Amino acid sequence: MSKAIRADFDEVTRALREAVAPLDGACEAVPLLEAQGRILSESVAAQFNFPHFDNSAMDGFALRTADLPETDSVKLPVCGIATAGHPFEEPLPEGSALRIMTGAPVPAGLDAVIPIEKVRVEDDFITFEPAGLRPGTNVRRQGEIFRAGEVLLTAPRRLTRGDIGLAASLGYAKLSCRPVVRAAVFSSGDELVEPSDGRPLSDGRIYNANGAYVTLAARALGIDAEYAGILPDDDAVIEARFREAAATHDLVICSGGVGPGDCDFTAAVLNRLADLRHYHVALRPGKPFSFGYFKEAHTLILGLPGNPVASATSAENFLRTAVEALQGVHEKQLVLTARLEGRIKSRAGRRDIVRGVLKTAEDGTLLFTPCPQQSSASLLSVSQSNAAAIVPEEAELLQAGDAVRVVIP
């Protein structure tokens, strides 16, 4: 059994990215309504110029700027109307205007649109001040947003609603996506009992929170994660369940009982079946972390801490890194800067993840207030928080008013 490697947060993250390769497997054409969160495997290019044609950027009146006299006020007759999907196709007399709606084609020869709120309408005439009207005013020119052949969605990327809406506007009904990562999630610990309404706990037992939390954290990363239950204290059963999971999944996750110092059945079996790297990460919560590959199936295995908040922290960081590596993407997490309300004690050489509430002050400043309870044994702080502060390795004390880096888990 290998000894634990002492490493900082960034070292473990780099080790994961270097060791975990993207999944092999056939890509598939996925219907748009099923593609959100999937990983795009082929870049998407525009099939036409956009806009397709010159069109109006707002409701108003289209006209020729060359027809406008150099006066403070202009009066023009209105000789027709164009709406979206219903262009005006008759010749427009010189010195006249066309009622036009947003998105409607601007007829050839007309080169500006004056907004309806800037004109006075009387019968079939409009009166307005022409100052500021130039060729192109409020007209969206053909191809000014993008041109045919231009790559608009670069693979690989995790598809968002915006990406899918853009693809729909380009005429795509399906997108080529990488295979979905399949994961099995186990919990380990003699003390664990599955949640059951009204069921009392005997001495020394606790309800299993990690199974639900880690499974949902994995699903939030766009993978097909199933909860596989608590591993029993039976060497043969544990081995059979690990072998089955490794043979049918791309990733196996186990919280608790995996590290080199653990003496339970899970650690013994797992260290026999897999080549594992065990880490003591300079991180609180979340010090113990292990990863490696099963020897036979070559399926990735992640070992998370048993304490619920430590497990959650590892899932939000190391599980995210591992899944992104399997998906072939590297997404940088958004980091905000907030002003600290309260104080945070830490220890030099260790990164602390502190749960708390992020809010906006009246002047627009972001404020971060740590939760009063930061115990790694209870998910209370995770439930009561909407953000987490990252206390860097060099900090020992952050005071009220200090700037602090904050992420949304």
Short mmCIF file of C-alpha atoms in Angstrom, two decimals, residues 48-261:
data_model
loop_
_atom_site.label_atom_id
_atom_site.label_comp_id
_atom_site.label_asym_id
_atom_site.label_seq_id
_atom_site.Cartn_x
_atom_site.Cartn_y
_atom_site.Cartn_z
CA PHE A 48 -24.98 31.64 -44.34
CA ASN A 49 -24.33 35.33 -43.81
CA PHE A 50 -26.20 36.93 -40.94
CA PRO A 51 -28.26 38.98 -41.16
CA HIS A 52 -29.49 37.32 -44.35
CA PHE A 53 -30.51 40.74 -45.67
CA ASP A 54 -30.44 44.39 -44.68
CA ASN A 55 -33.13 44.81 -42.02
CA SER A 56 -34.44 47.35 -39.60
CA ALA A 57 -33.05 47.43 -36.06
CA MET A 58 -36.25 49.00 -34.70
CA ASP A 59 -39.80 50.05 -35.41
CA GLY A 60 -39.88 53.27 -37.40
CA PHE A 61 -39.70 54.63 -40.94
CA ALA A 62 -37.16 53.73 -43.61
CA LEU A 63 -35.99 56.42 -45.98
CA ARG A 64 -33.21 57.64 -48.29
CA THR A 65 -30.88 60.05 -46.55
CA ALA A 66 -30.12 61.58 -49.95
CA ASP A 67 -33.75 62.74 -50.11
CA LEU A 68 -33.45 64.81 -46.94
CA PRO A 69 -33.10 68.57 -47.39
CA GLU A 70 -30.74 70.53 -45.15
CA THR A 71 -33.52 71.92 -42.98
CA ASP A 72 -34.43 71.69 -39.31
CA SER A 73 -37.69 69.86 -40.08
CA VAL A 74 -38.66 67.41 -42.81
CA LYS A 75 -42.08 66.20 -43.91
CA LEU A 76 -42.35 63.02 -46.01
CA PRO A 77 -45.30 61.00 -47.31
CA VAL A 78 -45.57 57.36 -46.12
CA CYS A 79 -46.09 55.07 -49.09
CA GLY A 80 -46.24 51.58 -47.63
CA ILE A 81 -45.36 49.22 -44.81
CA ALA A 82 -42.86 46.36 -44.31
CA THR A 83 -43.10 43.85 -41.48
CA ALA A 84 -40.98 40.86 -40.46
CA GLY A 85 -41.67 38.12 -42.98
CA HIS A 86 -43.61 40.45 -45.25
CA PRO A 87 -41.24 42.68 -47.23
CA PHE A 88 -42.32 45.72 -49.22
CA GLU A 89 -41.62 44.83 -52.86
CA GLU A 90 -43.03 47.78 -54.82
CA PRO A 91 -40.92 50.70 -56.07
CA LEU A 92 -40.81 53.48 -53.49
CA PRO A 93 -41.12 57.01 -54.91
CA GLU A 94 -38.25 59.40 -54.26
CA GLY A 95 -38.81 61.72 -51.33
CA SER A 96 -41.06 59.26 -49.45
CA ALA A 97 -40.81 57.01 -46.40
CA LEU A 98 -41.75 53.41 -45.63
CA ARG A 99 -43.35 52.29 -42.36
CA ILE A 100 -41.13 49.46 -41.16
CA MET A 101 -41.04 47.03 -38.22
CA THR A 102 -38.05 45.55 -36.41
CA GLY A 103 -36.50 42.75 -38.45
CA ALA A 104 -38.30 43.65 -41.67
CA PRO A 105 -36.18 43.84 -44.84
CA VAL A 106 -35.02 47.32 -45.78
CA PRO A 107 -35.72 47.75 -49.52
CA ALA A 108 -32.81 48.45 -51.85
CA GLY A 109 -32.12 52.16 -52.10
CA LEU A 110 -33.30 52.99 -48.58
CA ASP A 111 -30.40 53.43 -46.19
CA ALA A 112 -31.65 54.63 -42.78
CA VAL A 113 -34.46 54.14 -40.29
CA ILE A 114 -35.77 56.83 -37.97
CA PRO A 115 -37.39 55.46 -34.76
CA ILE A 116 -41.13 55.90 -34.49
CA GLU A 117 -40.78 57.88 -31.26
CA LYS A 118 -38.81 60.57 -33.11
CA VAL A 119 -41.49 61.37 -35.67
CA ARG A 120 -44.90 63.01 -35.63
CA VAL A 121 -47.48 61.14 -37.70
CA GLU A 122 -50.29 63.09 -39.38
CA ASP A 123 -52.51 61.22 -41.79
CA ASP A 124 -50.11 59.62 -44.30
CA PHE A 125 -47.20 61.96 -43.54
CA ILE A 126 -44.39 62.04 -41.00
CA THR A 127 -42.60 65.11 -39.74
CA PHE A 128 -39.20 64.87 -38.00
CA GLU A 129 -35.85 66.55 -37.42
CA PRO A 130 -33.22 64.93 -39.70
CA ALA A 131 -30.18 65.86 -37.62
CA GLY A 132 -28.02 62.81 -36.97
CA LEU A 133 -29.56 60.63 -39.67
CA ARG A 134 -26.82 59.11 -41.83
CA PRO A 135 -26.58 56.11 -44.18
CA GLY A 136 -26.77 52.96 -42.05
CA THR A 137 -28.59 54.53 -39.09
CA ASN A 138 -30.64 51.78 -37.40
CA VAL A 139 -30.05 49.38 -40.30
CA ARG A 140 -28.50 45.95 -39.72
CA ARG A 141 -26.44 45.21 -42.82
CA GLN A 142 -26.32 41.79 -44.45
CA GLY A 143 -23.47 39.71 -42.98
CA GLU A 144 -22.39 42.33 -40.45
CA ILE A 145 -22.75 39.92 -37.48
CA PHE A 146 -21.11 36.87 -39.07
CA ARG A 147 -20.32 35.46 -42.49
CA ALA A 148 -20.94 32.04 -44.05
CA GLY A 149 -18.19 29.59 -43.06
CA GLU A 150 -17.22 31.47 -39.89
CA VAL A 151 -16.74 29.11 -36.91
CA LEU A 152 -19.10 30.23 -34.14
CA LEU A 153 -18.92 27.29 -31.69
CA THR A 154 -15.44 25.87 -31.23
CA ALA A 155 -15.10 22.27 -30.04
CA PRO A 156 -14.60 20.98 -27.45
CA ARG A 157 -16.93 23.00 -25.25
CA ARG A 158 -19.74 22.38 -22.80
CA LEU A 159 -22.94 23.39 -24.55
CA THR A 160 -25.04 26.08 -22.89
CA ARG A 161 -28.58 27.24 -23.62
CA GLY A 162 -27.05 30.14 -25.52
CA ASP A 163 -24.94 27.80 -27.66
CA ILE A 164 -27.96 25.64 -28.46
CA GLY A 165 -30.13 28.63 -29.29
CA LEU A 166 -27.40 29.92 -31.61
CA ALA A 167 -27.14 26.50 -33.29
CA ALA A 168 -30.91 26.52 -33.80
CA SER A 169 -30.69 29.95 -35.42
CA LEU A 170 -28.08 28.55 -37.80
CA GLY A 171 -30.43 25.77 -38.89
CA TYR A 172 -28.83 22.87 -37.00
CA ALA A 173 -31.23 20.30 -35.52
CA LYS A 174 -28.51 18.11 -33.97
CA LEU A 175 -24.96 18.63 -32.71
CA SER A 176 -22.08 16.16 -32.64
CA CYS A 177 -21.17 15.47 -29.01
CA ARG A 178 -18.64 13.39 -27.13
CA PRO A 179 -19.83 10.31 -25.22
CA VAL A 180 -21.29 10.90 -21.78
CA VAL A 181 -19.09 9.93 -18.83
CA ARG A 182 -20.73 7.11 -16.82
CA ALA A 183 -20.00 7.12 -13.10
CA ALA A 184 -20.83 4.88 -10.14
CA VAL A 185 -20.87 6.49 -6.68
CA PHE A 186 -20.23 4.47 -3.52
CA SER A 187 -20.14 5.39 0.14
CA SER A 188 -17.99 3.58 2.67
CA GLY A 189 -18.10 3.48 6.45
CA ASP A 190 -19.36 1.11 9.13
CA GLU A 191 -21.20 3.97 10.76
CA LEU A 192 -23.34 4.85 7.72
CA VAL A 193 -27.07 4.26 7.45
CA GLU A 194 -29.15 5.21 4.42
CA PRO A 195 -31.73 7.95 5.06
CA SER A 196 -35.14 6.59 6.02
CA ASP A 197 -38.09 8.65 7.23
CA GLY A 198 -38.72 8.08 10.91
CA ARG A 199 -36.00 5.50 11.34
CA PRO A 200 -34.11 6.07 14.62
CA LEU A 201 -30.32 5.86 14.71
CA SER A 202 -28.52 3.52 17.07
CA ASP A 203 -25.43 4.63 18.94
CA GLY A 204 -22.48 5.47 16.72
CA ARG A 205 -24.47 5.54 13.48
CA ILE A 206 -25.04 8.49 11.15
CA TYR A 207 -27.13 8.97 8.05
CA ASN A 208 -25.28 8.81 4.75
CA ALA A 209 -25.17 12.32 3.26
CA ASN A 210 -22.27 11.78 0.86
CA GLY A 211 -24.13 9.39 -1.42
CA ALA A 212 -26.74 11.97 -2.40
CA TYR A 213 -24.41 14.98 -2.44
CA VAL A 214 -21.61 13.44 -4.50
CA THR A 215 -24.00 11.85 -6.98
CA LEU A 216 -25.73 15.18 -7.58
CA ALA A 217 -22.40 17.03 -7.79
CA ALA A 218 -21.32 14.58 -10.48
CA ARG A 219 -24.58 14.97 -12.41
CA ALA A 220 -24.19 18.74 -12.29
CA LEU A 221 -21.01 18.28 -14.33
CA GLY A 222 -23.00 16.75 -17.18
CA ILE A 223 -22.26 13.09 -16.53
CA ASP A 224 -24.47 10.04 -16.06
CA ALA A 225 -23.91 9.29 -12.36
CA GLU A 226 -25.73 6.59 -10.43
CA TYR A 227 -25.63 6.06 -6.70
CA ALA A 228 -24.47 2.50 -6.03
CA GLY A 229 -24.99 2.37 -2.26
CA ILE A 230 -22.99 1.80 0.92
CA LEU A 231 -20.30 -0.84 0.71
CA PRO A 232 -20.79 -3.60 3.32
CA ASP A 233 -18.10 -5.07 5.57
CA ASP A 234 -17.65 -8.06 3.31
CA ASP A 235 -14.43 -8.41 1.35
CA ALA A 236 -15.93 -10.59 -1.40
CA VAL A 237 -19.00 -8.40 -1.89
CA ILE A 238 -16.91 -5.20 -2.04
CA GLU A 239 -14.59 -6.71 -4.63
CA ALA A 240 -17.48 -7.95 -6.76
CA ARG A 241 -19.22 -4.55 -6.68
CA PHE A 242 -16.03 -2.67 -7.55
CA ARG A 243 -15.26 -5.06 -10.40
CA GLU A 244 -18.79 -4.72 -11.79
CA ALA A 245 -18.71 -0.93 -11.52
CA ALA A 246 -15.29 -0.69 -13.14
CA ALA A 247 -16.41 -2.92 -16.02
CA THR A 248 -19.57 -0.91 -16.77
CA HIS A 249 -18.53 2.67 -15.98
CA ASP A 250 -15.86 5.18 -16.94
CA LEU A 251 -15.47 6.54 -13.42
CA VAL A 252 -15.92 5.09 -9.93
CA ILE A 253 -16.19 7.43 -6.94
CA CYS A 254 -16.00 6.32 -3.33
CA SER A 255 -16.26 8.57 -0.30
CA GLY A 256 -14.59 7.40 2.91
CA GLY A 257 -12.34 4.48 3.75
CA VAL A 258 -10.00 4.71 0.75
CA GLY A 259 -6.80 6.29 2.06
CA PRO A 260 -3.57 4.47 3.02
CA GLY A 261 -4.31 4.83 6.73
#
